PDB file of C-alpha atoms and ligand atoms in Angstrom:
ATOM      1  CA  UNK M  15      -6.787  -6.878  36.849  1.00  0.00           C
ATOM      2  CA  UNK M  16      -6.895  -5.799  40.449  1.00  0.00           C
ATOM      3  CA  UNK M  17      -5.449  -2.542  41.651  1.00  0.00           C
ATOM      4  CA  UNK M  18      -1.832  -2.353  42.772  1.00  0.00           C
ATOM      5  CA  UNK M  19      -0.792  -5.473  40.924  1.00  0.00           C
ATOM      6  CA  UNK M  20       1.992  -5.030  38.413  1.00  0.00           C
ATOM      7  CA  UNK M  21       0.754  -5.495  34.863  1.00  0.00           C
ATOM      8  CA  UNK M  22       3.005  -6.682  32.104  1.00  0.00           C
ATOM      9  CA  UNK M  23       2.618  -3.140  30.787  1.00  0.00           C
ATOM     10  CA  UNK M  24       5.083  -1.744  33.260  1.00  0.00           C
ATOM     11  CA  UNK M  25       8.241  -3.170  31.708  1.00  0.00           C
ATOM     12  CA  UNK M  26      10.464  -0.199  32.496  1.00  0.00           C
ATOM     13  CA  UNK M  27      12.635  -0.228  29.428  1.00  0.00           C
ATOM     14  CA  UNK M  28      10.147   0.532  26.680  1.00  0.00           C
ATOM     15  CA  UNK M  29      10.741   4.281  26.925  1.00  0.00           C
ATOM     16  CA  UNK M  30      14.491   4.038  27.302  1.00  0.00           C
ATOM     17  CA  UNK M  31      15.613   2.147  24.235  1.00  0.00           C
ATOM     18  CA  UNK M  32      15.631   4.894  21.637  1.00  0.00           C
ATOM     19  CA  UNK M  33      14.931   8.644  21.739  1.00  0.00           C
ATOM     20  CA  UNK M  34      12.434   8.363  18.888  1.00  0.00           C
ATOM     21  CA  UNK M  35      10.034   5.486  18.210  1.00  0.00           C
ATOM     22  CA  UNK M  36       9.278   5.398  14.477  1.00  0.00           C
ATOM     23  CA  UNK M  37       5.507   5.191  13.955  1.00  0.00           C
ATOM     24  CA  UNK M  38       5.012   3.506  10.605  1.00  0.00           C
ATOM     25  CA  UNK M  39       1.959   3.313   8.349  1.00  0.00           C
ATOM     26  CA  UNK M  40       2.704   0.514   5.919  1.00  0.00           C
ATOM     27  CA  UNK M  41       0.557  -0.202   2.868  1.00  0.00           C
ATOM     28  CA  UNK M  42       2.748  -2.768   1.119  1.00  0.00           C
ATOM     29  CA  UNK M  43       3.786  -5.776   3.152  1.00  0.00           C
ATOM     30  CA  UNK M  44       6.857  -6.165   0.931  1.00  0.00           C
ATOM     31  CA  UNK M  45       8.176  -2.951   2.496  1.00  0.00           C
ATOM     32  CA  UNK M  46       8.121  -4.392   6.011  1.00  0.00           C
ATOM     33  CA  UNK M  47      11.508  -6.081   6.156  1.00  0.00           C
ATOM     34  CA  UNK M  48      13.450  -3.415   4.194  1.00  0.00           C
ATOM     35  CA  UNK M  49      12.044  -0.580   6.311  1.00  0.00           C
ATOM     36  CA  UNK M  50      12.898  -2.443   9.511  1.00  0.00           C
ATOM     37  CA  UNK M  51      16.440  -3.055   8.250  1.00  0.00           C
ATOM     38  CA  UNK M  52      16.804   0.617   7.300  1.00  0.00           C
ATOM     39  CA  UNK M  53      15.776   1.679  10.806  1.00  0.00           C
ATOM     40  CA  UNK M  54      18.280  -0.711  12.339  1.00  0.00           C
ATOM     41  CA  UNK M  55      20.970   0.563   9.969  1.00  0.00           C
ATOM     42  CA  UNK M  56      20.185   4.112  11.077  1.00  0.00           C
ATOM     43  CA  UNK M  57      20.467   3.197  14.752  1.00  0.00           C
ATOM     44  CA  UNK M  58      16.773   3.001  15.697  1.00  0.00           C
ATOM     45  CA  UNK M  59      16.099  -0.670  16.488  1.00  0.00           C
ATOM     46  CA  UNK M  60      12.420  -0.134  17.390  1.00  0.00           C
ATOM     47  CA  UNK M  61       9.399   0.001  15.068  1.00  0.00           C
ATOM     48  CA  UNK M  62       5.745   0.640  15.798  1.00  0.00           C
ATOM     49  CA  UNK M  63       3.483  -0.534  13.000  1.00  0.00           C
ATOM     50  CA  UNK M  64       0.088   1.090  13.130  1.00  0.00           C
ATOM     51  CA  UNK M  65      -2.807  -1.298  12.673  1.00  0.00           C
ATOM     52  CA  UNK M  66      -4.435   1.140  10.284  1.00  0.00           C
ATOM     53  CA  UNK M  67      -3.736  -0.786   7.113  1.00  0.00           C
ATOM     54  CA  UNK M  68      -4.585  -4.328   6.008  1.00  0.00           C
ATOM     55  CA  UNK M  69      -0.833  -4.984   5.623  1.00  0.00           C
ATOM     56  CA  UNK M  70       0.041  -4.171   9.227  1.00  0.00           C
ATOM     57  CA  UNK M  71      -0.392  -7.526  10.958  1.00  0.00           C
ATOM     58  CA  UNK M  72       1.506  -9.447   8.304  1.00  0.00           C
ATOM     59  CA  UNK M  73       4.198  -6.767   8.434  1.00  0.00           C
ATOM     60  CA  UNK M  74       4.550  -7.371  12.182  1.00  0.00           C
ATOM     61  CA  UNK M  75       4.781 -11.095  11.516  1.00  0.00           C
ATOM     62  CA  UNK M  76       7.467 -10.760   8.849  1.00  0.00           C
ATOM     63  CA  UNK M  77       9.592  -8.331  10.837  1.00  0.00           C
ATOM     64  CA  UNK M  78       9.355 -10.519  13.951  1.00  0.00           C
ATOM     65  CA  UNK M  79      10.504 -13.508  11.894  1.00  0.00           C
ATOM     66  CA  UNK M  80      13.141 -11.872   9.707  1.00  0.00           C
ATOM     67  CA  UNK M  81      14.603  -8.887  11.573  1.00  0.00           C
ATOM     68  CA  UNK M  82      15.406 -10.129  15.072  1.00  0.00           C
ATOM     69  CA  UNK M  83      17.591  -7.068  15.775  1.00  0.00           C
ATOM     70  CA  UNK M  84      14.530  -4.810  15.945  1.00  0.00           C
ATOM     71  CA  UNK M  85      11.882  -4.558  18.641  1.00  0.00           C
ATOM     72  CA  UNK M  86       8.633  -4.714  16.718  1.00  0.00           C
ATOM     73  CA  UNK M  87       5.425  -3.355  18.167  1.00  0.00           C
ATOM     74  CA  UNK M  88       1.864  -2.705  17.063  1.00  0.00           C
ATOM     75  CA  UNK M  89       0.238   0.705  17.371  1.00  0.00           C
ATOM     76  CA  UNK M  90      -3.257   2.091  16.881  1.00  0.00           C
ATOM     77  CA  UNK M  91      -4.666  -0.678  19.072  1.00  0.00           C
ATOM     78  CA  UNK M  92      -8.217   0.609  19.397  1.00  0.00           C
ATOM     79  CA  UNK M  93     -10.090  -2.602  20.199  1.00  0.00           C
ATOM     80  CA  UNK M  94      -9.425  -5.482  22.594  1.00  0.00           C
ATOM     81  CA  UNK M  95      -9.425  -7.918  19.656  1.00  0.00           C
ATOM     82  CA  UNK M  96      -6.528  -6.053  18.009  1.00  0.00           C
ATOM     83  CA  UNK M  97      -4.375  -6.505  21.100  1.00  0.00           C
ATOM     84  CA  UNK M  98      -4.667 -10.272  20.805  1.00  0.00           C
ATOM     85  CA  UNK M  99      -4.205 -10.257  17.024  1.00  0.00           C
ATOM     86  CA  UNK M 100      -1.044  -8.184  17.357  1.00  0.00           C
ATOM     87  CA  UNK M 101       0.347 -10.486  20.033  1.00  0.00           C
ATOM     88  CA  UNK M 102      -0.485 -13.532  17.907  1.00  0.00           C
ATOM     89  CA  UNK M 103       1.350 -11.932  14.965  1.00  0.00           C
ATOM     90  CA  UNK M 104       4.502 -11.623  17.077  1.00  0.00           C
ATOM     91  CA  UNK M 105       4.330  -8.044  18.319  1.00  0.00           C
ATOM     92  CA  UNK M 106       6.706  -7.426  21.215  1.00  0.00           C
ATOM     93  CA  UNK M 107       4.921  -4.338  22.525  1.00  0.00           C
ATOM     94  CA  UNK M 108       1.548  -2.669  22.089  1.00  0.00           C
ATOM     95  CA  UNK M 109       0.606   0.996  21.779  1.00  0.00           C
ATOM     96  CA  UNK M 110      -2.847   2.520  21.922  1.00  0.00           C
ATOM     97  CA  UNK M 111      -3.999   6.089  21.392  1.00  0.00           C
ATOM     98  CA  UNK M 112      -6.344   5.644  24.376  1.00  0.00           C
ATOM     99  CA  UNK M 113      -6.883   3.669  27.553  1.00  0.00           C
ATOM    100  CA  UNK M 114     -10.388   2.282  28.063  1.00  0.00           C
ATOM    101  CA  UNK M 115     -10.765  -0.419  30.746  1.00  0.00           C
ATOM    102  CA  UNK M 116     -11.425  -3.153  28.179  1.00  0.00           C
ATOM    103  CA  UNK M 117      -8.396  -2.137  26.103  1.00  0.00           C
ATOM    104  CA  UNK M 118      -6.193  -2.126  29.178  1.00  0.00           C
ATOM    105  CA  UNK M 119      -7.418  -5.575  30.184  1.00  0.00           C
ATOM    106  CA  UNK M 120      -6.831  -6.946  26.688  1.00  0.00           C
ATOM    107  CA  UNK M 121      -3.348  -5.470  26.444  1.00  0.00           C
ATOM    108  CA  UNK M 122      -2.485  -6.775  29.883  1.00  0.00           C
ATOM    109  CA  UNK M 123      -3.818 -10.238  28.978  1.00  0.00           C
ATOM    110  CA  UNK M 124      -1.225 -10.522  26.220  1.00  0.00           C
ATOM    111  CA  UNK M 125       1.579 -10.310  28.777  1.00  0.00           C
ATOM    112  CA  UNK M 126       3.360  -7.779  26.544  1.00  0.00           C
ATOM    113  CA  UNK M 127       4.668  -4.380  27.593  1.00  0.00           C
ATOM    114  CA  UNK M 128       2.242  -1.712  26.473  1.00  0.00           C
ATOM    115  CA  UNK M 129       1.868   2.042  26.212  1.00  0.00           C
ATOM    116  CA  UNK M 130      -1.765   3.048  26.610  1.00  0.00           C
ATOM    117  CA  UNK M 131      -2.617   6.595  25.571  1.00  0.00           C
ATOM    118  CA  UNK M 132      -3.546   9.460  27.889  1.00  0.00           C
ATOM    119  CA  UNK M 133      -4.377  13.129  27.407  1.00  0.00           C
ATOM    120  CA  UNK M 134      -5.703  14.156  30.833  1.00  0.00           C
ATOM    121  CA  UNK M 135      -4.448  14.073  34.416  1.00  0.00           C
ATOM    122  CA  UNK M 136      -7.288  11.764  35.460  1.00  0.00           C
ATOM    123  CA  UNK M 137      -6.290   9.259  32.776  1.00  0.00           C
ATOM    124  CA  UNK M 138      -2.697   9.441  34.002  1.00  0.00           C
ATOM    125  CA  UNK M 139      -3.827   8.779  37.581  1.00  0.00           C
ATOM    126  CA  UNK M 140      -6.068   5.934  36.458  1.00  0.00           C
ATOM    127  CA  UNK M 141      -3.161   4.206  34.720  1.00  0.00           C
ATOM    128  CA  UNK M 142      -0.880   4.691  37.716  1.00  0.00           C
ATOM    129  CA  UNK M 143      -3.540   3.125  39.965  1.00  0.00           C
ATOM    130  CA  UNK M 144      -3.663   0.152  37.618  1.00  0.00           C
ATOM    131  CA  UNK M 145       0.112  -0.266  37.701  1.00  0.00           C
ATOM    132  CA  UNK M 146       1.251   1.420  34.489  1.00  0.00           C
ATOM    133  CA  UNK M 147       4.022   3.968  34.932  1.00  0.00           C
ATOM    134  CA  UNK M 148       4.862   4.380  31.276  1.00  0.00           C
ATOM    135  CA  UNK M 149       2.272   5.744  28.874  1.00  0.00           C
ATOM    136  CA  UNK M 150       1.803   7.449  25.558  1.00  0.00           C
ATOM    137  CA  UNK M 151       0.778  11.116  25.612  1.00  0.00           C
ATOM    138  CA  UNK M 152      -1.496  11.494  22.607  1.00  0.00           C
ATOM    139  CA  UNK M 153      -2.226  13.663  20.693  1.00  0.00           C
ATOM    140  CA  UNK M 154       0.703  15.481  22.238  1.00  0.00           C
ATOM    141  CA  UNK M 155       0.757  18.799  20.427  1.00  0.00           C
ATOM    142  CA  UNK M 156      -3.035  19.099  20.352  1.00  0.00           C
ATOM    143  CA  UNK M 157      -3.340  18.245  24.064  1.00  0.00           C
ATOM    144  CA  UNK M 158      -1.064  20.853  25.559  1.00  0.00           C
ATOM    145  CA  UNK M 159       2.326  19.639  24.417  1.00  0.00           C
ATOM    146  CA  UNK M 160       5.384  20.285  26.537  1.00  0.00           C
ATOM    147  CA  UNK M 161       3.478  22.649  28.821  1.00  0.00           C
ATOM    148  CA  UNK M 162       1.087  19.870  29.843  1.00  0.00           C
ATOM    149  CA  UNK M 163       3.916  17.440  30.602  1.00  0.00           C
ATOM    150  CA  UNK M 164       5.894  20.032  32.532  1.00  0.00           C
ATOM    151  CA  UNK M 165       2.836  20.885  34.617  1.00  0.00           C
ATOM    152  CA  UNK M 166       2.074  17.217  35.342  1.00  0.00           C
ATOM    153  CA  UNK M 167       5.634  16.384  36.373  1.00  0.00           C
ATOM    154  CA  UNK M 168       5.384  18.173  39.728  1.00  0.00           C
ATOM    155  CA  UNK M 169       2.169  16.698  41.177  1.00  0.00           C
ATOM    156  CA  UNK M 170       2.520  13.328  39.393  1.00  0.00           C
ATOM    157  CA  UNK M 171       6.250  12.590  39.070  1.00  0.00           C
ATOM    158  CA  UNK M 172       5.783   8.799  38.851  1.00  0.00           C
ATOM    159  CA  UNK M 173       4.286   8.873  35.362  1.00  0.00           C
ATOM    160  CA  UNK M 174       6.632   8.714  32.362  1.00  0.00           C
ATOM    161  CA  UNK M 175       5.560   9.533  28.845  1.00  0.00           C
ATOM    162  CA  UNK M 176       6.151   8.898  25.177  1.00  0.00           C
ATOM    163  CA  UNK M 177       4.558  11.970  23.563  1.00  0.00           C
ATOM    164  CA  UNK M 178       3.232  11.262  20.071  1.00  0.00           C
ATOM    165  CA  UNK M 179       1.189  13.252  17.597  1.00  0.00           C
ATOM    166  CA  UNK M 180       2.669  16.362  16.047  1.00  0.00           C
ATOM    167  CA  UNK M 181       6.245  15.644  17.106  1.00  0.00           C
ATOM    168  CA  UNK M 182       8.917  16.773  14.658  1.00  0.00           C
ATOM    169  CA  UNK M 183      12.712  17.061  14.579  1.00  0.00           C
ATOM    170  CA  UNK M 184      12.196  20.696  15.626  1.00  0.00           C
ATOM    171  CA  UNK M 185      10.134  20.157  18.775  1.00  0.00           C
ATOM    172  CA  UNK M 186      11.452  16.694  19.770  1.00  0.00           C
ATOM    173  CA  UNK M 187      14.518  18.034  21.666  1.00  0.00           C
ATOM    174  CA  UNK M 188      12.270  20.143  23.911  1.00  0.00           C
ATOM    175  CA  UNK M 189      10.157  17.110  24.775  1.00  0.00           C
ATOM    176  CA  UNK M 190      13.200  14.904  25.333  1.00  0.00           C
ATOM    177  CA  UNK M 191      14.628  17.421  27.792  1.00  0.00           C
ATOM    178  CA  UNK M 192      11.617  17.035  30.104  1.00  0.00           C
ATOM    179  CA  UNK M 193      12.182  14.890  33.211  1.00  0.00           C
ATOM    180  CA  UNK M 194       9.070  12.766  32.605  1.00  0.00           C
ATOM    181  CA  UNK M 195       9.716  11.995  28.932  1.00  0.00           C
ATOM    182  CA  UNK M 196      11.648   8.857  27.971  1.00  0.00           C
ATOM    183  CA  UNK M 197      11.165   8.983  24.208  1.00  0.00           C
ATOM    184  CA  UNK M 198       8.918  10.537  21.610  1.00  0.00           C
ATOM    185  CA  UNK M 199       7.006   8.833  18.809  1.00  0.00           C
ATOM    186  CA  UNK M 200       6.760  10.132  15.289  1.00  0.00           C
ATOM    187  CA  UNK M 201       5.963   9.274  11.726  1.00  0.00           C
ATOM    188  CA  UNK M 202       8.491  11.613  10.114  1.00  0.00           C
ATOM    189  CA  UNK M 203      11.219   8.960   9.974  1.00  0.00           C
ATOM    190  CA  UNK M 204       9.259   6.901   7.458  1.00  0.00           C
ATOM    191  CA  UNK M 205       7.555   9.382   5.091  1.00  0.00           C
ATOM    192  CA  UNK M 206       4.953   7.885   2.756  1.00  0.00           C
ATOM    193  CA  UNK M 207       6.845   8.974  -0.371  1.00  0.00           C
ATOM    194  CA  UNK M 208      10.081   7.359   0.806  1.00  0.00           C
ATOM    195  CA  UNK M 209       8.273   4.069   1.489  1.00  0.00           C
ATOM    196  CA  UNK M 210       6.497   4.212  -1.850  1.00  0.00           C
ATOM    197  CA  UNK M 211       9.770   4.820  -3.675  1.00  0.00           C
ATOM    198  CA  UNK M 212      11.602   2.139  -1.683  1.00  0.00           C
ATOM    199  CA  UNK M 213      14.120   4.805  -0.676  1.00  0.00           C
ATOM    200  CA  UNK M 214      15.611   2.880   2.252  1.00  0.00           C
ATOM    201  CA  UNK M 215      18.739   5.051   2.305  1.00  0.00           C
ATOM    202  CA  UNK M 216      16.553   8.072   3.039  1.00  0.00           C
ATOM    203  CA  UNK M 217      14.792   6.177   5.847  1.00  0.00           C
ATOM    204  CA  UNK M 218      18.160   5.158   7.289  1.00  0.00           C
ATOM    205  CA  UNK M 219      19.364   8.790   7.106  1.00  0.00           C
ATOM    206  CA  UNK M 220      16.214  10.056   8.852  1.00  0.00           C
ATOM    207  CA  UNK M 221      16.627   7.345  11.489  1.00  0.00           C
ATOM    208  CA  UNK M 222      20.267   8.338  12.010  1.00  0.00           C
ATOM    209  CA  UNK M 223      19.298  11.959  12.577  1.00  0.00           C
ATOM    210  CA  UNK M 224      16.496  10.944  14.963  1.00  0.00           C
ATOM    211  CA  UNK M 225      18.751   8.569  16.882  1.00  0.00           C
ATOM    212  CA  UNK M 226      21.116  11.474  17.521  1.00  0.00           C
ATOM    213  CA  UNK M 227      18.416  13.660  19.108  1.00  0.00           C
TER     214      UNK M 227
HETATM  215  O1  ELE L 325      -1.651   5.353  15.481  1.00  0.00           O
HETATM  216  C1  ELE L 325      -1.628   5.565  16.686  1.00  0.00           C
HETATM  217  O2  ELE L 325      -1.623   4.691  17.550  1.00  0.00           O
HETATM  218  C2  ELE L 325      -1.665   6.940  17.119  1.00  0.00           C
HETATM  219  O3  ELE L 325      -1.947   7.173  18.240  1.00  0.00           O
HETATM  220  C3  ELE L 325      -1.324   7.998  16.240  1.00  0.00           C
HETATM  221  C4  ELE L 325       0.146   8.084  15.916  1.00  0.00           C
HETATM  222  O4  ELE L 325       0.950   7.877  16.997  1.00  0.00           O
HETATM  223  C5  ELE L 325       0.334   9.410  15.349  1.00  0.00           C
HETATM  224  O5  ELE L 325      -0.498   9.556  14.239  1.00  0.00           O
HETATM  225  C6  ELE L 325       1.731   9.708  14.944  1.00  0.00           C
HETATM  226  O6  ELE L 325       1.743  11.076  14.882  1.00  0.00           O
HETATM  227  P1  ELE L 325       2.502  11.943  13.817  1.00  0.00           P
HETATM  228  O7  ELE L 325       3.955  11.741  14.061  1.00  0.00           O
HETATM  229  O8  ELE L 325       2.024  13.317  14.093  1.00  0.00           O
HETATM  230  O9  ELE L 325       2.072  11.435  12.464  1.00  0.00           O
END
């Protein structure tokens, strides 16, 4: 991709749909549709399935086919091949913890909106040069947290972030109050024990609380 072109990754609405993007690690593909429905019921119609488990791609496929009310994305894209696999499975957006040139090219090739990950000012500037204005700040708490984002907002106001990694109901409001934060990402809405127990009411309750942040 040449500089100053607009990649598909710049779709401006990815950060503005929900205050909290649920980051979900799914081990049982049978949980995919119920967890997506619970998130929708709780008012969070976005789900990011991390490609960390063998079930993830099929989970994306099932949710895309059976829960049209939710925007389903794939996270933990760490190789160019995974970007294509996620798109082929029906993912509607892509998230990566990092932003290597080959990953960026692969995500852009899918034509899907994407949130590449950054943790330094130079990475932020690199993405802006390539046409991305929205990005994931990861690992947020370990990389300077709200202080980093506040400091970046003055010299680099064009970049907007979805901080992820160490976000909780306690610190999320502080992030969401920053001018360069559109949403945060977090795994607390879908705790492993709730998924294991099939406790969809608990997931819906956690989603409801997160949606109100
Ligand atoms: O899988 C990815 O693509 C990642 O970059 C990591 C996740 O976003 C974080 O693991 C979520 O963080 P927690 O809410 O602290 O659990």
